Structures are given as C-alpha cells and as structure tokens.
Short mmCIF file of C-alpha atoms and ligand atoms in Angstrom, two decimals:
data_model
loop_
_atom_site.label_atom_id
_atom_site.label_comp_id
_atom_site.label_asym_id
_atom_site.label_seq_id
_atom_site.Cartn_x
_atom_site.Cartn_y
_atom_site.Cartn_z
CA UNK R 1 60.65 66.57 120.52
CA UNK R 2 64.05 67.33 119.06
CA UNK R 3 66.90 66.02 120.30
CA UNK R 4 68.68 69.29 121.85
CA UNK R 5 71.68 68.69 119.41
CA UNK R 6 69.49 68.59 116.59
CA UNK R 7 68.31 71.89 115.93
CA UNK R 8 71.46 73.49 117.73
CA UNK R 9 73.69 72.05 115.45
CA UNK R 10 71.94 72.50 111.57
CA UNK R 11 74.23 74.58 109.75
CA UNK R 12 72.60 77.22 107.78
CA UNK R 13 73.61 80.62 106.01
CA UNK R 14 72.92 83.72 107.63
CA UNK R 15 73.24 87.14 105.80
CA UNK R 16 75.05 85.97 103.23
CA UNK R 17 77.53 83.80 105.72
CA UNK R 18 77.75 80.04 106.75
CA UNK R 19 77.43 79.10 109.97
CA UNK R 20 78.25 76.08 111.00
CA UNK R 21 75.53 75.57 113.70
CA UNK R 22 73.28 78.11 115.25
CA UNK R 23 75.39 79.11 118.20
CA UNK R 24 76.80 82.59 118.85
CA UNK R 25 78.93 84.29 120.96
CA UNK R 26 77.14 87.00 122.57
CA UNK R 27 78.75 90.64 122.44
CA UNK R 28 81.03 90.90 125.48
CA UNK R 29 83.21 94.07 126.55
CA UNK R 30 86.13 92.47 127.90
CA UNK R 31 87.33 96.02 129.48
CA UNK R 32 90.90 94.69 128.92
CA UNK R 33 92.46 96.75 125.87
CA UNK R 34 96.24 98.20 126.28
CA UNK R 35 95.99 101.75 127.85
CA UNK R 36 96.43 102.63 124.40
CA UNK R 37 92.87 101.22 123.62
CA UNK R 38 94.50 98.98 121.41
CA UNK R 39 93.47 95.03 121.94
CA UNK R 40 95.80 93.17 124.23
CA UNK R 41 96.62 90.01 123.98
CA UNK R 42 94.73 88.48 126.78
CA UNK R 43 91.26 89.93 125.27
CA UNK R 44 93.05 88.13 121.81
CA UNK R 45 93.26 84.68 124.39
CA UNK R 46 90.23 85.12 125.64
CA UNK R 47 88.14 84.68 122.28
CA UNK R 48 90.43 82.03 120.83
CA UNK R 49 89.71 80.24 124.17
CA UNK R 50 86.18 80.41 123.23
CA UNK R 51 85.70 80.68 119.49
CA UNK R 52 86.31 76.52 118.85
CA UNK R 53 82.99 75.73 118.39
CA UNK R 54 80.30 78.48 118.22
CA UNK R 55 78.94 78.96 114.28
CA UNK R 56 79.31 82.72 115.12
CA UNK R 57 81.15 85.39 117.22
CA UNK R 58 79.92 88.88 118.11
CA UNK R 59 82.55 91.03 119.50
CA UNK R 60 81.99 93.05 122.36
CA UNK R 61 81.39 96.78 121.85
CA UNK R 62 84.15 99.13 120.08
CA UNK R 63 83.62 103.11 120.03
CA UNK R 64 83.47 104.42 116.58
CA UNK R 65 84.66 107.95 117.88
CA UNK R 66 86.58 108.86 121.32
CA UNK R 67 83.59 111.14 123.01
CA UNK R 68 81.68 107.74 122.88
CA UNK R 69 83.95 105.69 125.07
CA UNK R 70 81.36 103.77 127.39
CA UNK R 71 83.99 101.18 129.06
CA UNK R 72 87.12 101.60 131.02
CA UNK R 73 89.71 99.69 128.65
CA UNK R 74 87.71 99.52 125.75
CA UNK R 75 89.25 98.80 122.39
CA UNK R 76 88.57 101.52 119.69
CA UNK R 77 87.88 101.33 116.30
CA UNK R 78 87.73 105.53 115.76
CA UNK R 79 90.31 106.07 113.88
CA UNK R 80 92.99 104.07 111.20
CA UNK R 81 95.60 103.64 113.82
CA UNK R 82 93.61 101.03 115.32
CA UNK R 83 93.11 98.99 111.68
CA UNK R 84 96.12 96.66 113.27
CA UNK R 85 94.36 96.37 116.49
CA UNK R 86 91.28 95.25 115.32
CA UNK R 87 92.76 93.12 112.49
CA UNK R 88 94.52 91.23 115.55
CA UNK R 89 91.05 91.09 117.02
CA UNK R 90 89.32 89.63 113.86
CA UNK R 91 92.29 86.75 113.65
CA UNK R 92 91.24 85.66 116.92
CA UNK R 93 87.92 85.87 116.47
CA UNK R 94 88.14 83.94 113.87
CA UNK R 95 90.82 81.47 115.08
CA UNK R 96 88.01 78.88 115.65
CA UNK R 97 86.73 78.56 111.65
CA UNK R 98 83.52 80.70 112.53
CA UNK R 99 82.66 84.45 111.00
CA UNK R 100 83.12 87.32 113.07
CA UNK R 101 81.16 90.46 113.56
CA UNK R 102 82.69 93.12 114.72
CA UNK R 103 79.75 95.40 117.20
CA UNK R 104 80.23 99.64 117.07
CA UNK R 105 78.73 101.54 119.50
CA UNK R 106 78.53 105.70 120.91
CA UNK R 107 77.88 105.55 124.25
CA UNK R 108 76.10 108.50 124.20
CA UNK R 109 74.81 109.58 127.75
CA UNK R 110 76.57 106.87 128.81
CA UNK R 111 79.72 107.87 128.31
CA UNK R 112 82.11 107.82 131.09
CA UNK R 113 83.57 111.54 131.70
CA UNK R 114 86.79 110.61 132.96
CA UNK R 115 88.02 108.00 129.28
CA UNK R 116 86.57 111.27 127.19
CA UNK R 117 87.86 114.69 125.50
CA UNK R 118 86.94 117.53 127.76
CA UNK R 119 84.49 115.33 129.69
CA UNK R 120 82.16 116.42 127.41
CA UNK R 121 79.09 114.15 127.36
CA UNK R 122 76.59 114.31 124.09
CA UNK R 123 73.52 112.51 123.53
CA UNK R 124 70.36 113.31 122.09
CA UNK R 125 68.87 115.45 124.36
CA UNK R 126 69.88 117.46 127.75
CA UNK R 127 68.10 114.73 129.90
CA UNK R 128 69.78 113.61 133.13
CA UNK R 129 70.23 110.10 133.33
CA UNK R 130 70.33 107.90 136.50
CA UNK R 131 73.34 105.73 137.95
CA UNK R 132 73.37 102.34 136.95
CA UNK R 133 75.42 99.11 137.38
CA UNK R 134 78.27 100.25 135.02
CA UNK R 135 77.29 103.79 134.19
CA UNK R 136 77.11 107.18 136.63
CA UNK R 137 74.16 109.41 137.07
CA UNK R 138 75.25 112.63 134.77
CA UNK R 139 73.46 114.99 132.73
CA UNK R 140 74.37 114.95 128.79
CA UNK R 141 74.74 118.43 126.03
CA UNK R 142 72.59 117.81 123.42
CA UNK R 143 74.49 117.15 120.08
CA UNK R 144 74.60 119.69 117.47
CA UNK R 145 73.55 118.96 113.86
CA UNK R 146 77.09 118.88 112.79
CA UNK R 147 77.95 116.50 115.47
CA UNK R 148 74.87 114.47 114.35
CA UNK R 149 76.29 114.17 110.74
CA UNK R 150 79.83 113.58 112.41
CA UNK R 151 78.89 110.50 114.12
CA UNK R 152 77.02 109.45 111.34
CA UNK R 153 80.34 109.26 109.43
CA UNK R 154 82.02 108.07 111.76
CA UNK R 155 79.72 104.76 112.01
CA UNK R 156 80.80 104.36 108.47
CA UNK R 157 84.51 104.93 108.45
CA UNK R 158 84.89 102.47 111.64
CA UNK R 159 82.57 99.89 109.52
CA UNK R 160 85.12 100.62 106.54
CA UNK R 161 88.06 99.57 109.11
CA UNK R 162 86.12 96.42 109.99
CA UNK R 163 86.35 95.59 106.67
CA UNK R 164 90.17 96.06 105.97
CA UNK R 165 90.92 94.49 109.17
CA UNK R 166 88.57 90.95 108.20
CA UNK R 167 85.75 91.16 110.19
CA UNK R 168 82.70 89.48 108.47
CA UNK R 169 80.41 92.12 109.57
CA UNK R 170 79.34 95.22 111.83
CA UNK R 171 76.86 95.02 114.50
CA UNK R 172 75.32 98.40 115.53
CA UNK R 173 74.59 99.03 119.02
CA UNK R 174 71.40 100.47 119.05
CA UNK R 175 70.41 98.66 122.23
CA UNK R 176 71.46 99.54 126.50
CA UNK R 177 70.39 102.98 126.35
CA UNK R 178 73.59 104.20 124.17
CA UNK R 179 73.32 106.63 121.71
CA UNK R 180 71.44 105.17 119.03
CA UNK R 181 68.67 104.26 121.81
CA UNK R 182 69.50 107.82 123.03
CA UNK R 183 67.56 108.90 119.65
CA UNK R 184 64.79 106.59 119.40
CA UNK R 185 63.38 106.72 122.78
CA UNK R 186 60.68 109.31 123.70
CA UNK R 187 62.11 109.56 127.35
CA UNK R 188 65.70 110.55 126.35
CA UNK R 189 64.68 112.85 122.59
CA UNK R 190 62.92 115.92 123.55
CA UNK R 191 64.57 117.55 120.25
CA UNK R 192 62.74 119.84 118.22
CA UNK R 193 64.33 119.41 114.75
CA UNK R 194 64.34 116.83 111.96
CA UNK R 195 65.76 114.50 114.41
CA UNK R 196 63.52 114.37 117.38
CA UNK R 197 59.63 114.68 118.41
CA UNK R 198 57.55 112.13 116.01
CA UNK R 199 58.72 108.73 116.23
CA UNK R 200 59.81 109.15 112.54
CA UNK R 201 61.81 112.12 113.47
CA UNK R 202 63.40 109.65 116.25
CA UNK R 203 64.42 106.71 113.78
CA UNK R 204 65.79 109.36 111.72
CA UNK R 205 69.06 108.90 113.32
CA UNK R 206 68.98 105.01 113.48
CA UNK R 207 68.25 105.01 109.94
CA UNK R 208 71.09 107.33 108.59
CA UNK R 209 73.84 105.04 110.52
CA UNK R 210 72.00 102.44 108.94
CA UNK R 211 72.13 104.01 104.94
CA UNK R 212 76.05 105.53 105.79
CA UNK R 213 77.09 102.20 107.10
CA UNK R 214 75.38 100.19 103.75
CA UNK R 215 76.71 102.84 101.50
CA UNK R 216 80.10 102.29 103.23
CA UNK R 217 80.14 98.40 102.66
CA UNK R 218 78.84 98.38 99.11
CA UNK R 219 81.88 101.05 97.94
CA UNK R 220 84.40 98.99 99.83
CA UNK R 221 84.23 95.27 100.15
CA UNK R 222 82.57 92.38 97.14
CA UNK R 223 82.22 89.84 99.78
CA UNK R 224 79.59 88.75 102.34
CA UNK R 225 79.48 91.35 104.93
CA UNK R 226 76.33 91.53 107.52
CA UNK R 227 75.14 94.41 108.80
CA UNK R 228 73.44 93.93 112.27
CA UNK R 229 71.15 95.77 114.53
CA UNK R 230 70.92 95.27 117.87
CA UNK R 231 67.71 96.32 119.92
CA UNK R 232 66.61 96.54 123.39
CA UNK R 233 62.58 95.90 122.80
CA UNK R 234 61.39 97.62 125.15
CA UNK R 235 62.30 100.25 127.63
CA UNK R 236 61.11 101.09 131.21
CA UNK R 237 59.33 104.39 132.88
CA UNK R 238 56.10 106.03 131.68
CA UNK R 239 57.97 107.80 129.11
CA UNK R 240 60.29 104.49 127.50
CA UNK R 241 59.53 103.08 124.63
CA UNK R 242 57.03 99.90 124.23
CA UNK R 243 57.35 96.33 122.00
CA UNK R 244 55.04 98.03 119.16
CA UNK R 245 57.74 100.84 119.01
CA UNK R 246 60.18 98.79 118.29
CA UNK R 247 58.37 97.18 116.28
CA UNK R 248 58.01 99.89 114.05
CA UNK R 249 61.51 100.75 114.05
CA UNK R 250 62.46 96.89 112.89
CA UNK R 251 60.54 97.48 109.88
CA UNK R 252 62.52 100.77 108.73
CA UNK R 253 65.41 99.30 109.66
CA UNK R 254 64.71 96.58 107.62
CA UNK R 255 63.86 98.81 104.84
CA UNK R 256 67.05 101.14 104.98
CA UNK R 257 69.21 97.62 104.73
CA UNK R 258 69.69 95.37 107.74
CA UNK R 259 71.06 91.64 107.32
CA UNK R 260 70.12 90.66 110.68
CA UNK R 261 68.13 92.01 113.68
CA UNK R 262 69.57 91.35 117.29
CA UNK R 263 67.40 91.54 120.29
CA UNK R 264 68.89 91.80 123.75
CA UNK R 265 66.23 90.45 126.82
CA UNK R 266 66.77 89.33 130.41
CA UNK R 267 65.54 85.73 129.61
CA UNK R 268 64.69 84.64 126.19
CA UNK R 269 62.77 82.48 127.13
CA UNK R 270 60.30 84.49 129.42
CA UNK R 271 60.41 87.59 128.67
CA UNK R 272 56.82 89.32 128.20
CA UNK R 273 56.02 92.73 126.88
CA UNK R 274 55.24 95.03 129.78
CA UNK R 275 51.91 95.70 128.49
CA UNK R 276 51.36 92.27 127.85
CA UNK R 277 52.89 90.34 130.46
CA UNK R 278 50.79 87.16 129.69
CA UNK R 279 51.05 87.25 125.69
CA UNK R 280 53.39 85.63 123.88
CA UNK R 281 57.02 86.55 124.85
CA UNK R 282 59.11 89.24 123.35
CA UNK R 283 61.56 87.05 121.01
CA UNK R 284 58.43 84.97 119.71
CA UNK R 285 56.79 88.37 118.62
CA UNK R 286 59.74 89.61 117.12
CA UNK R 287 59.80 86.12 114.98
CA UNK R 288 56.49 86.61 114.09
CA UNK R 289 56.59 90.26 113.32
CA UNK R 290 60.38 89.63 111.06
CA UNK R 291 57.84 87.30 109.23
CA UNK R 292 61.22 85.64 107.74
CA UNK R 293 62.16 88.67 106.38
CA UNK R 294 65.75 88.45 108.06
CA UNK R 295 67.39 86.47 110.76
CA UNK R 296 66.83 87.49 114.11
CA UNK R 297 69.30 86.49 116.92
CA UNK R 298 67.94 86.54 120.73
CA UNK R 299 70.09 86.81 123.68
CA UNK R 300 69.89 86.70 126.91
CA UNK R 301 69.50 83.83 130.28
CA UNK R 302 70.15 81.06 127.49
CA UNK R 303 72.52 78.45 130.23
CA UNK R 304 72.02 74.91 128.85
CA UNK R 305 71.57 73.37 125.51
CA UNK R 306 67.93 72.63 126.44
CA UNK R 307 67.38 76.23 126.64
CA UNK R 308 68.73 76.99 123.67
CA UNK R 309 67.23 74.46 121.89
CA UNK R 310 63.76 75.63 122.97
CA UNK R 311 64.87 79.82 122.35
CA UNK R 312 65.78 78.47 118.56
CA UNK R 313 62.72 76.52 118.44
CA UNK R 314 60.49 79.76 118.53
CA UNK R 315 62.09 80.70 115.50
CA UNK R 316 65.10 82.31 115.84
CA UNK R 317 67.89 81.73 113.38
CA UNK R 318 69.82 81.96 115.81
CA UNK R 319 70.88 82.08 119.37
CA UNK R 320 73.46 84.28 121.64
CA UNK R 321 75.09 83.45 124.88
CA UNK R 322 77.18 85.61 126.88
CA UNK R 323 77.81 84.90 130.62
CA UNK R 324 77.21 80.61 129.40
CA UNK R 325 80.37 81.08 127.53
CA UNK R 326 82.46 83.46 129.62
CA UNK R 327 82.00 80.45 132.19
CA UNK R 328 81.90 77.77 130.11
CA UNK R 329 84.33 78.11 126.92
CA UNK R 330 83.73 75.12 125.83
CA UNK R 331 79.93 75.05 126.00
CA UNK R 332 79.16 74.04 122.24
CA UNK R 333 81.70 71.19 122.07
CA UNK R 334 80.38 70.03 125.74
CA UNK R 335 76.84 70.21 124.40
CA UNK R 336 77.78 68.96 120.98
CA UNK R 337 79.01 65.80 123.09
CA UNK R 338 75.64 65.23 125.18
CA UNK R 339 78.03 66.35 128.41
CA UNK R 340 76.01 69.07 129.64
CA UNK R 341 75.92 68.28 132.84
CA UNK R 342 79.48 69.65 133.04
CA UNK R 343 78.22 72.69 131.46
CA UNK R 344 78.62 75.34 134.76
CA UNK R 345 75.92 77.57 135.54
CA UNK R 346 78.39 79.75 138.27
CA UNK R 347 81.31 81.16 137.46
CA UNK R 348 84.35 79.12 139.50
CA UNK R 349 86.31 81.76 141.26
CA UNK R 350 89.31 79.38 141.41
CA UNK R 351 89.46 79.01 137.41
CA UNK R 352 89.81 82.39 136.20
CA UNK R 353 92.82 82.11 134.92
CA UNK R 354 92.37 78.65 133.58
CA UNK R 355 89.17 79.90 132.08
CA UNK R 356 91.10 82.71 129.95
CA UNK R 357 89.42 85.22 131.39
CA UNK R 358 91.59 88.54 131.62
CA UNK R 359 92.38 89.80 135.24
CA UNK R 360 90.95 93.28 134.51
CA UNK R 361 87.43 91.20 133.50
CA UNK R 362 87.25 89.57 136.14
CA UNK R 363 87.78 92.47 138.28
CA UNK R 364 84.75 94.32 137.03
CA UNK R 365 82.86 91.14 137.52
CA UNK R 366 84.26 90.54 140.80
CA UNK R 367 83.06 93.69 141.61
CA UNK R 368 79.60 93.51 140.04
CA UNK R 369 77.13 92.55 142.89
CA UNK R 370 74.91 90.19 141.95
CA UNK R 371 75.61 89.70 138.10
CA UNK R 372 77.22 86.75 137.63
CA UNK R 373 76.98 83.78 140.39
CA UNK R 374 80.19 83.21 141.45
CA UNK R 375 80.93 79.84 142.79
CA UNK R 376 83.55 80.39 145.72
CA UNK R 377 85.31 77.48 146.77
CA UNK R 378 88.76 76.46 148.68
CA UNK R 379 91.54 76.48 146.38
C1 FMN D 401 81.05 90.39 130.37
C2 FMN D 401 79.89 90.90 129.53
C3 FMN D 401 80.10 91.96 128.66
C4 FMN D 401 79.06 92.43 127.83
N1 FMN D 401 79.30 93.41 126.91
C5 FMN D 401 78.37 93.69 125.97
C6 FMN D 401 78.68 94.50 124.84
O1 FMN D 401 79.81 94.97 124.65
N2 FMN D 401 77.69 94.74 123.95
C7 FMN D 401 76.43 94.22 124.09
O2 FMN D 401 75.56 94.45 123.23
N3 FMN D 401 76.11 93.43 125.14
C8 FMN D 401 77.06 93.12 126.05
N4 FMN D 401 76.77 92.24 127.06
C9 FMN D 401 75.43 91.61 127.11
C10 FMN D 401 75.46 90.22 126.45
O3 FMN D 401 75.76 90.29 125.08
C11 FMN D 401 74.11 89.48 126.65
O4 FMN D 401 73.11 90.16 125.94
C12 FMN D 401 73.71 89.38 128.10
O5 FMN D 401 74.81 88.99 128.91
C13 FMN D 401 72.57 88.38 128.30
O6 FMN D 401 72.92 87.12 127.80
P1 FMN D 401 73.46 85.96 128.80
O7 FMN D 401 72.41 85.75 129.85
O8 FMN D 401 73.64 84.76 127.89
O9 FMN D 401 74.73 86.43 129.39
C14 FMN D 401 77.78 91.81 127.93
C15 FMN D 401 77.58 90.78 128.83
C16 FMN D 401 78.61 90.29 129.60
C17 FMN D 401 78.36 89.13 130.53
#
C-alpha cells in the first residue's frame, strides 16, 4: 500500500500543464462578486487563502452571457468589461504557483429570474423544472436557433477573455442540470430540430461549444491552454440520462477536442451507476472507458488524504475537493505534513472569518440545511 503522500504528491503534466501534485481545487461559486458582478476582493482572499498548495485550481462558475446568471453575486465573464475582473481573479488564482482554470457556465433553466434581462428564462426545451436547494421551480422558453448560435459564440468570446486575462484554461459546465445538460438530457430536450430528439441531435449542442471554444483558443493564444468538460454521469427520473449515455457523449467530446474530462459525483468513492448499483463505481468506469485517452478529474465526498489517495488510485489523474478545502485551506500542506488529523471534517462556525471565507458565502451556507456540517461551538 502507498503511503497516502505518495501518489498525492507525484507531479505530472496534465493537458499540456504541470502540476505540481495531483490535488485540485474543486469549482466553487463564492456568490460574493461586487454588485457590479465584478470579483471583489474577498472572493480574490478567499482563493489566495487556499491556492498555497493544491497542483491545480478550478474556479467556480462564471456566466458567459447575462440571461445565464445562475448565482446571486456571481462574477461574469460576458462581456470585455469584465477582462480586468477576471484578470484580478486569475492573479489570485494563481498566487499559490499552481495553473488556473477558469469554469463558464449558462444556467439555462436554472437561471434565477430576478439577476436576468426581462426574466426571461431559456433552455432547451419548454419543460418545467422542480425547486431545488439553490434553484426555484419555473418553467423555461425554449431557445431559438439564433439564440442557439448566440450562446455558442458567446462560450467562445468569454474563453477568448480567459485567455487575455491569464487563466490556464476553460472548464465548461456541462454538468448540474445547466444548459449544456439542458441539451443532452432526454428529460429536459423534447426539440424537434437538428438539435434535439436522437441522442446525436442532443450532443449537437455540447459539441459546437466544444469546436467554437477550440477554434477560439487555437486563433488566440500559442501556449498551454486546457479545455475541460465537466459531466454529471448520470441523471435521475425515468426519463434522465444513464452512465452509458454519458458515456457516449465522453467519446464525442473527446473527438471534437477535450484536454480533460471532469466528473462531478456525491462520493467518489461509492458512487454506483443506478442500473448497476453493485458494479464497479462510476469514476472507475469512467477510467476505464477514457482508456488513457485524457485525464479525468473526479470530485466529490473526497475529506482526508486517505480518501484521496484511494479516489487517485482508481485511476484518476487527478482529484477535486470542494467543501475539504472551503474548511480546511490548508488541507494539502496539512496532508503534505502527515497532520491530518487536524484536517476538519465540519465547518467551525467560529472561524469564518479566520478561514477567509466571504460573509455573503457563508450566508448561503449558513442557510443551506444540511449541506455542509457546521461545527457550532462557544466563542
Ligand atoms: C461552496 C460551493 C460552491 C460550488 N460551486 C460550484 C460551481 O461553481 N461549479 C461546479 O461545477 N461545482 C460547484 N460546486 C460543487 C463542487 O465543485 C464539488 O463537485 C462538490 O462540492 C463535491 O465535492 P466535495 O464533496 O469535495 O465538496 C460547489 C460546491 C461548493 C461546496
């Protein structure tokens, strides 16, 4: 058996990038930009309290165009006003000596009526979605074909600002039911055209961000600069999509262009396909299935180095934490240091501000029932 440090801390290169061990930081809406979406400068504290030892950081989510704000005080990245912004975002990010990808999202029927232009909501298809932890119960329009092609662009022209701002990389958001899921999945497509019906006529959508978003970063940048996917594998209901779906759209995503494949689960480590809740789990089929092709990342559950160190040993290049990190900023150097039994697994309601997170973050979680565990305790 490996020592935990061992395989956690192998530096390797990863679409083109080195990494200086096989820790990210997970994607992670802060929902703490300036009212004029801009980033503030406690979301700016809050990564270069956390960026000191992980080999990579994923930003959390920024809309590419202002009908797909999914956040309250989310940073934007839709038009060249924000180039500033999100260069002050990438310095941060980068503050610690790792790369930094920068993650684009539409909300799609997620979007939150109140943050967007005429309230108008657009996804896919005219299907009502239900309330969820972050997101209300609303029924979307379905998207025109110009407004298709427009967001298309619009993925592309936010990837060119990553670029000119430093980022080392775009991440698309093609997982948590936003748009780009919005497209691929049976329950939320009922279109009739080019881009909806036959599961090729679903990826269609997936795979033109996909080509405008390469196209963008060959005409604009020389250096290394990944292009990321990230998926949810499966999705509930009788209608949601299943593992061998996905599946099938990693391997035309692969072909259109993809440096890296990102999959989002519960638990890493657990996870099963729904129809095959005893088979091997989700991120060890989506090893086996990538066949080495490209890097995949897993997320999700990942709290100790142990953990971790079993997650990367099925295979992953690499592996994502979110909530160990929002806790724990220091979890890599505490790890690196065999001291992880001072890595936290509940979130100290007495550190907040010692832990850099921003007040406005920690209201949301505050107000989150149930998703972090909160450790309360006298002052
Ligand atoms: C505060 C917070 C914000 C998040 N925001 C995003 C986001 O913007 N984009 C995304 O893909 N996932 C987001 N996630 C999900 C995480 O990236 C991660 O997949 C999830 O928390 C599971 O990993 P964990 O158990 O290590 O936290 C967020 C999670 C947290 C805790």
């Amino acid at each position: 058996m490996l020592d935990a440090r061992e395989n956690l801390f192998s530096a390797t290169t990863f679409a083109g990038l080195p990494l200086r061990n096989r820790i990210a930081m997970s994607p992670m809406t802060t929902w703490a930009a300036n009212s004029d979406l801009t980033i503030s400068d406690a979301e700016a504290a809050y990564y270069r309290r956390r960026v000191g030892g992980v080999g990579l950081v994923i930003t959390g989510c920024a809309h590419v165009l202002p009908n797909g704000m999914g956040f309250t005080d989310e940073f934007s990245a839709a038009d060249d006003s924000y180039v500033e912004s999100l260069r002050k975002l990438a310095t941060a990010a980068k503050s610690g000596g790792a790369p930094a990808i920068l993650q684009l999202f539409h909300a799609g029927v997620r979007a939150l009526p109140e943050l967007i232009p005429n309230r108008d909501v657009i996804a896919a298809s005219a299907i009502p979605a239900a309330s969820t932890m972050f997101f209300p119960a609303q029924t979307p329009r379905a998207m025109t074909e110009p407004e298709i092609h427009d967001i298309i662009a619009a993925f592309g022209q936010a990837t060119r600002r990553a670029i000119e701002a430093g980022f080392d990389g775009v991440e698309l958001h093609g997982a948590h039911g936003f748009l780009m899921q919005n497209f691929f999945s049976p329950a939320t497509n009922q279109r009739q055209d080019q881009w909806g019906g036959s599961p090729e006529n679903r990826m269609r959508f997936a795979i033109a961000v996909v080509a405008e978003v390469k196209r963008v970063i060959t005409a604009h940048t020389d250096r290394p600069f990944a292009l990321g996917y990230r998926i949810s594998a499966e999705e509930p209901g009788d209608n949601g999509y299943r593992i061998a779906d996905s599946l099938a759209l990693l391997d035309h995503l692969i072909d259109a262009g993809i440096d890296y494949i990102h999959t989002s689960l519960g638990k890493v480590l657990t996870d099963c396909p729904m129809d095959e809740p005893n088979g091997p789990t989700i991120a060890a089929r989506y090893v086996t299935h990538t066949a080495g092709r490209i890097p995949v990342i897993a997320a999700g559950g990942l709290r100790t180095p142990d953990q971790a160190s079993q997650a990367l040993a099925l295979g992953l290049s690499v592996v994502a934490l979110g909530q160990g990190l929002v806790m724990n900023p220091d979890w890599v150097e505490l790890a690196l240091l065999g001291r992880e039994s001072e890595i936290a697994t509940t979130l100290d309601t007495q550190r907040i501000t010692a832990l850099a997170i921003p007040q406005k973050l920690w209201a949301v979680i505050a107000a989150a029932e149930g998703w972090f565990r909160l450790a309360h305790r006298a002052p």
